Amino acid sequence: MRVGIVGATGYGGAELLRILHTHPYFEITALYTSSQQGRNIHEHYPHLTGIIPLTLEEINPIKMAKDTDVVFLAVPTGVASQLAPELLSAGCMVIDLTGDFRLKNTEDYEFWYKREAAPKEWIQKAVYSIPELNNASIKGSQFISNPGCYPTATLLGLAPLAKAKMLKEGSVIIDAKSGVSGAGQTVSLGNIYSELNENFKIYKVNQHQHIPEIEQMLKELGYVSPVTFQTHLVPMTRGIMTTIYGSVEEKITEDELWKLYYEFYIDKPFVRVREMGVFPATKEVAASNYCDIGISFDERTGRATIVSVIDNLMKGAAGQAVQNANLLFGFEETAGLHFSPIYP
Amino acid sequence: MRVGIVGATGYGGAELLRILHTHPYFEITALYTSSQQGRNIHEHYPHLTGIIPLTLEEINPIKMAKDTDVVFLAVPTGVASQLAPELLSAGCMVIDLTGDFRLKNTEDYEFWYKREAAPKEWIQKAVYSIPELNNASIKGSQFISNPGCYPTATLLGLAPLAKAKMLKEGSVIIDAKSGVSGAGQTVSLGNIYSELNENFKIYKVNQHQHIPEIEQMLKELGYVSPVTFQTHLVPMTRGIMTTIYGSVEEKITEDELWKLYYEFYIDKPFVRVREMGVFPATKEVAASNYCDIGISFDERTGRATIVSVIDNLMKGAAGQAVQNANLLFGFEETAGLHFSPIYP
Amino acid sequence: MRVGIVGATGYGGAELLRILHTHPYFEITALYTSSQQGRNIHEHYPHLTGIIPLTLEEINPIKMAKDTDVVFLAVPTGVASQLAPELLSAGCMVIDLTGDFRLKNTEDYEFWYKREAAPKEWIQKAVYSIPELNNASIKGSQFISNPGCYPTATLLGLAPLAKAKMLKEGSVIIDAKSGVSGAGQTVSLGNIYSELNENFKIYKVNQHQHIPEIEQMLKELGYVSPVTFQTHLVPMTRGIMTTIYGSVEEKITEDELWKLYYEFYIDKPFVRVREMGVFPATKEVAASNYCDIGISFDERTGRATIVSVIDNLMKGAAGQAVQNANLLFGFEETAGLHFSPIYP
Amino acid sequence: MRVGIVGATGYGGAELLRILHTHPYFEITALYTSSQQGRNIHEHYPHLTGIIPLTLEEINPIKMAKDTDVVFLAVPTGVASQLAPELLSAGCMVIDLTGDFRLKNTEDYEFWYKREAAPKEWIQKAVYSIPELNNASIKGSQFISNPGCYPTATLLGLAPLAKAKMLKEGSVIIDAKSGVSGAGQTVSLGNIYSELNENFKIYKVNQHQHIPEIEQMLKELGYVSPVTFQTHLVPMTRGIMTTIYGSVEEKITEDELWKLYYEFYIDKPFVRVREMGVFPATKEVAASNYCDIGISFDERTGRATIVSVIDNLMKGAAGQAVQNANLLFGFEETAGLHFSPIYP
């Protein structure tokens, strides 16, 4: 399958290149850019010298439809809302890594993203897919909306309890922490090394645009209240941990809670429910597509604390996009994603 | 005033040396150790070469009572429970930085610390002091129990709401994050560089020994339920942030909430309530004795999110100990503690 | 091919597991240990949960010869000098990652390593192999001595000039910098996070045991003087840079110097001579088997500055060991080593 | 003494504020800026909330001469070449932290800095002052040119050997490493966190503008050849190490070499020659004004390796500027600079 990538000079794009370079069924045949046409990708990313010998091309939907079997959009949020419809109309298959088609309710998008939403008819066509939580096969779809990094970690952490209707409404709090690469190659004072190194920050308090994405999916799973969701920046490059708090409706033991999770994910190759009493650290999934989950229940407070970790650029972005692409074309879900985490 | 320090080779001890070296009223006259007698402190800490020219002496309560006006105990938890009574009996004034005398209930200590508690009569004599929250002057006490790092950040973050009886019982969750220096110079696999660098971890889930310390003080302030308190390790050396969640009983606006905090701390030199909508980062108090606090209220959920940051070795340990020493001897509270945070 | 690994719980061993897990021709069939028999590898390395489901076995040369086609020794230096002969005698093929068989002169070993050398007859049998610098094929050998991390970066950086006899004798200085993972999982005060983080250190001044390894190979290449070689610790996990200084005998231009390097490595898949005026950074080879080289010549001083970077655990250890294993068995040199560097 | 600072929003300016805030004889009375007039300094630097309650003022030489006794210029290079003469003409005393007045030869400046030099008559008036290496008192000067960070570390490391005429001409190589704060608050792709973290880079190969500054001063000290000087970026915020290589003319022992250094700096309060065989790490001078030096001599090669470390923002910039200000006004050299290094 011939793959084209729009936005290959961002970190999400770079990660797609790393994965697809050794994928058994996909071949990267074209890279597209709105600003660096004519440059070789290794001029922007010297680490790709001799690995991906492609030149950046201009965006031309008609030509892209001819030259590729599927296009990944690893562009800034806001760019996909126009570009995706053009590509789809030209006949491309599209996997969109931005937030532009995740929210079914355009008012939510406009409130949280502070920008104009994509056209409703195209939003309808987008299939939002966390593969482990999909009800139906996505095979044969034309347009996938790839989930956000925080929602992926959060929803995988909450799904078993939410689906079992065991969460007390109004009790869910997600305290999320991310490495800095989530901000991409943004050139701003807030993103420079000396400001972030040896520093732990909270940001977008009560205002993160992933809140409605989490709530939309939680509703489908069976939990309907608004959630409290706060995000923090960790002085490291990769990794997300969400520490998730929720009160449990019924009497339950830690052992029963663990079994609920263990069985929920027993046939999911990328979710590893860790042993009772063991909690994952972000490095234990670094550069891999795993989501590792740790479970605890505190009888003193009746509250479960669920810990989930992912690599924000892999299961949180490019890795899950490739996982979705595999499913889309009917390949085995894990094709090209057998990376062991990098440790240390 | 002549100061002696027991445990000067730990990080808390090193920080006491850094502060007291330029303090206007205290002079470090003796360093005590159980294992490195006869070594000069700069052999252990080369950064002190030419600054603190003292040799480590053996622990001898009678001699220590003669040679010093006050002794700081910067020893491992469990060591103070025996040593402090000996020193007090010999007539020393003692400021204890360990957890051994913080919990009034010895059963709590033995449950959470998994070791034998100090003698009850001495626990009674210990004055637990977060200066900003004390009801009475500590001047004239003989024995101060200096609070833990996490409880300091947590309690300063919760006190205004707790005292105002505005917290819904059962709603408080504290998600705490700390730099690695909190683990001290512990030589263990879990503390080596390659295991912690580029890694974010949760630890002691539902089991941290600071839980009963927080709950004991919260009860005094007016909040009586158990709390959920989880601790995480951040790949950086210094700094603690606590992200504190609590449901508010009455109808309140963010503005009113901010005013409550602002007025509560208006005359406290080391607590800086940040402007509305501004949240502190750990680096903004690095190497200083400040506790900075940010306030938010989310009308969607009726929940307040309070953020407090400290330097774990300063306001979380040595700095607060010196602040307590200042008050003990009737000096101005800020004497020797005018350090600006180090930035960047 | 069935592979056994002795010392899989070290970082070199972990990296072998990461590589071989997806290698097309090798399969890891056994892990050996001197101290953790019976444990599953994921108990030591949780990141391998579900990936390498092997239990650690005791070391038994006869059984190992039966159960494997080749054994990698990723043990501490000093352990291989006894173990390798036992395995070889039992009929194993061995790739030794330690320093025990690299120095042909046992007096050198004993002077620099401060321990007893391996038996001379076995040292003779060991083939020291940096594949890019080998004169002959290693196919059919039984026993490979895999080079040190610093010597690999240094010798690849110096070889073209040394072979061309263009280096002024006595002029070579190598200023080497390494990430912390080079120290392995050593549990010592000097290796804990708070001591190394935000700190840049020099160590083993004039005393690093890689000095004689570099000099032995340089002599073969044509440069016979002793070198000055200093090593520094960088607060990061992976990566080595060697900044190499040497005076050039003849009149040369930067352009000619660059061509010398470019042509020397033109058919070597893992050495990337970077474009004129471009210098590699360690991250640009992270987690890959590449050695990237940058070239400069300063007419003011007549001195060349050559910069080479590798990932110390890959081209500096496990990656090169697998490259050697590929050559040993006649597979293509790059089999299983197509990893793109991880960036960022 | 009333102090004004131009460029307080840069990192050098921030460090001046940290120091002068507790200085016994200087008082910061005004902050000047070319772009942020009217803002309070804590809006740019929240860590200064409640500490430095000053508003940024516009630059007006006449007013500045009236309002201050001395002005520190912590502006970007190139800005001081115009501003300093204006301030001096208006009667200000000026301490310039930029490179604009360091090079006596304007052609050198224009070649290395790639910009127009300051007027020659003003360059003549500037006194270049590393206090430990000055021949004469600077008391009574009007205009100090504060040395660069790298030259300070390099020259303190080389001065004893150079002055003793023991360095073989043509043999000196300086391999320098710096933390990232040396780049200031520059907002550029190369300065963002994810590009620098876990990365070790070389930059400005053979082209660093500090080369002529080092050579100018070395000539005065007695070493006249050009030097090789390479600079690297370390993933940490603060600290510089220079590893200095030089061949020694005469026969010497390591012991004699050490004594030469020890005696040279015996009465210099900010230079600590470390014990024989002990080498300083950057953290051991962090946030202090010390320069620590380690000495070695290798008989195999006849080469000395000298290691010097400083905090780039302290002894490498603001700290040395205050040291110079102390000398200028006849205060004790160490006034306001008694900071112990921050450790860990």
Coordinates of N, CA, C and O in Angstrom, one line a residue, chain A residues 258-299:
Chain A
W258 N -9.4 -5.7 39.7 CA -8.3 -6.1 38.8 C -8.8 -7.1 37.8 O -8.5 -6.9 36.6
K259 N -9.6 -8.0 38.2 CA -10.2 -9.0 37.3 C -11.0 -8.4 36.2 O -11.0 -8.8 35.0
L260 N -11.8 -7.4 36.6 CA -12.6 -6.7 35.6 C -11.8 -6.1 34.5 O -12.1 -6.3 33.3
Y261 N -10.7 -5.5 34.9 CA -9.8 -4.9 33.9 C -9.1 -6.0 33.1 O -8.9 -6.0 31.9
Y262 N -8.6 -7.0 33.8 CA -7.8 -8.0 33.1 C -8.6 -8.7 32.1 O -8.2 -8.9 30.9
E263 N -9.9 -9.0 32.4 CA -10.7 -9.7 31.4 C -11.2 -8.8 30.3 O -11.3 -9.2 29.1
F264 N -11.4 -7.6 30.6 CA -11.8 -6.6 29.6 C -10.7 -6.5 28.4 O -11.1 -6.4 27.3
Y265 N -9.5 -6.6 28.8 CA -8.4 -6.4 27.8 C -7.7 -7.7 27.4 O -6.6 -7.6 26.8
I266 N -8.2 -8.8 27.8 CA -7.5 -10.1 27.7 C -7.0 -10.4 26.2 O -6.0 -10.9 26.0
D267 N -7.8 -10.0 25.3 CA -7.5 -10.3 23.9 C -7.0 -9.0 23.1 O -7.0 -9.0 21.9
K268 N -6.6 -8.0 23.8 CA -6.2 -6.8 23.2 C -4.6 -6.7 23.2 O -4.0 -6.6 24.3
P269 N -4.0 -6.8 22.1 CA -2.5 -7.0 22.1 C -1.8 -5.8 22.6 O -0.6 -6.0 23.1
F270 N -2.3 -4.6 22.6 CA -1.6 -3.4 23.0 C -1.9 -2.9 24.4 O -1.4 -1.9 24.8
V271 N -2.8 -3.5 25.0 CA -3.1 -3.1 26.4 C -2.6 -4.2 27.4 O -3.0 -5.3 27.3
R272 N -1.7 -3.7 28.3 CA -1.2 -4.7 29.3 C -1.7 -4.3 30.7 O -1.2 -3.3 31.2
V273 N -2.6 -5.0 31.2 CA -3.0 -4.8 32.6 C -2.0 -5.4 33.5 O -1.7 -6.6 33.4
R274 N -1.3 -4.6 34.2 CA -0.2 -5.0 35.0 C -0.6 -5.8 36.2 O -1.8 -5.7 36.7
E275 N 0.2 -6.7 36.8 CA -0.1 -7.5 37.9 C -0.7 -6.7 39.1 O -0.4 -5.5 39.2
M276 N -1.5 -7.3 39.9 CA -2.0 -6.6 41.1 C -0.9 -6.0 41.9 O 0.1 -6.6 42.2
G277 N -1.1 -4.7 42.3 CA -0.1 -4.0 43.1 C 1.0 -3.5 42.4 O 1.9 -2.9 43.0
V278 N 1.1 -3.7 41.1 CA 2.2 -3.2 40.3 C 1.7 -2.1 39.3 O 0.6 -2.2 38.7
F279 N 2.4 -0.9 39.3 CA 1.9 0.2 38.5 C 2.9 0.6 37.5 O 4.1 0.5 37.7
P280 N 2.5 0.9 36.3 CA 3.4 1.2 35.2 C 4.0 2.6 35.3 O 3.4 3.5 35.8
A281 N 5.2 2.7 34.8 CA 5.9 4.0 34.6 C 6.0 4.3 33.1 O 5.9 3.4 32.3
T282 N 6.1 5.5 32.8 CA 6.0 5.9 31.4 C 7.1 5.3 30.5 O 6.9 4.9 29.4
K283 N 8.3 5.2 31.1 CA 9.4 4.6 30.3 C 9.2 3.2 29.9 O 9.8 2.7 29.0
E284 N 8.3 2.5 30.6 CA 8.1 1.1 30.3 C 7.2 0.9 29.0 O 7.1 -0.3 28.6
V285 N 6.8 1.9 28.4 CA 6.1 1.8 27.1 C 6.8 2.8 26.1 O 6.3 2.9 25.0
A286 N 7.9 3.3 26.4 CA 8.5 4.3 25.6 C 8.8 3.8 24.1 O 9.3 2.7 24.0
A287 N 8.4 4.6 23.2 CA 8.6 4.3 21.8 C 7.9 3.0 21.3 O 8.2 2.5 20.2
S288 N 6.9 2.6 22.1 CA 6.1 1.4 21.7 C 4.6 1.8 21.6 O 4.2 2.9 22.0
N289 N 3.8 0.9 21.2 CA 2.4 1.2 21.0 C 1.5 0.7 22.2 O 0.3 0.6 22.1
Y290 N 2.2 0.3 23.3 CA 1.5 -0.3 24.4 C 0.8 0.8 25.2 O 1.2 2.0 25.3
C291 N -0.3 0.4 25.8 CA -0.9 1.2 26.9 C -0.9 0.2 28.2 O -1.5 -0.8 28.1
D292 N -0.2 0.6 29.2 CA -0.1 -0.2 30.4 C -1.0 0.4 31.5 O -1.0 1.6 31.6
I293 N -1.6 -0.5 32.2 CA -2.6 0.0 33.2 C -2.4 -0.7 34.5 O -2.1 -1.9 34.6
G294 N -2.4 0.1 35.6 CA -2.3 -0.4 37.0 C -3.6 0.0 37.7 O -4.2 1.0 37.5
I295 N -4.0 -0.9 38.6 CA -5.3 -0.8 39.3 C -5.1 -0.8 40.8 O -4.4 -1.6 41.4
S296 N -5.9 0.1 41.4 CA -6.0 0.1 42.9 C -7.3 0.5 43.4 O -8.0 1.2 42.7
F297 N -7.7 0.0 44.6 CA -8.9 0.4 45.2 C -8.6 0.6 46.7 O -8.0 -0.2 47.3
D298 N -9.1 1.8 47.2 CA -8.9 2.1 48.5 C -10.2 2.0 49.4 O -11.1 2.8 49.1
E299 N -10.2 1.1 50.3 CA -11.4 0.9 51.0 C -11.7 2.0 52.0 O -12.9 2.3 52.3

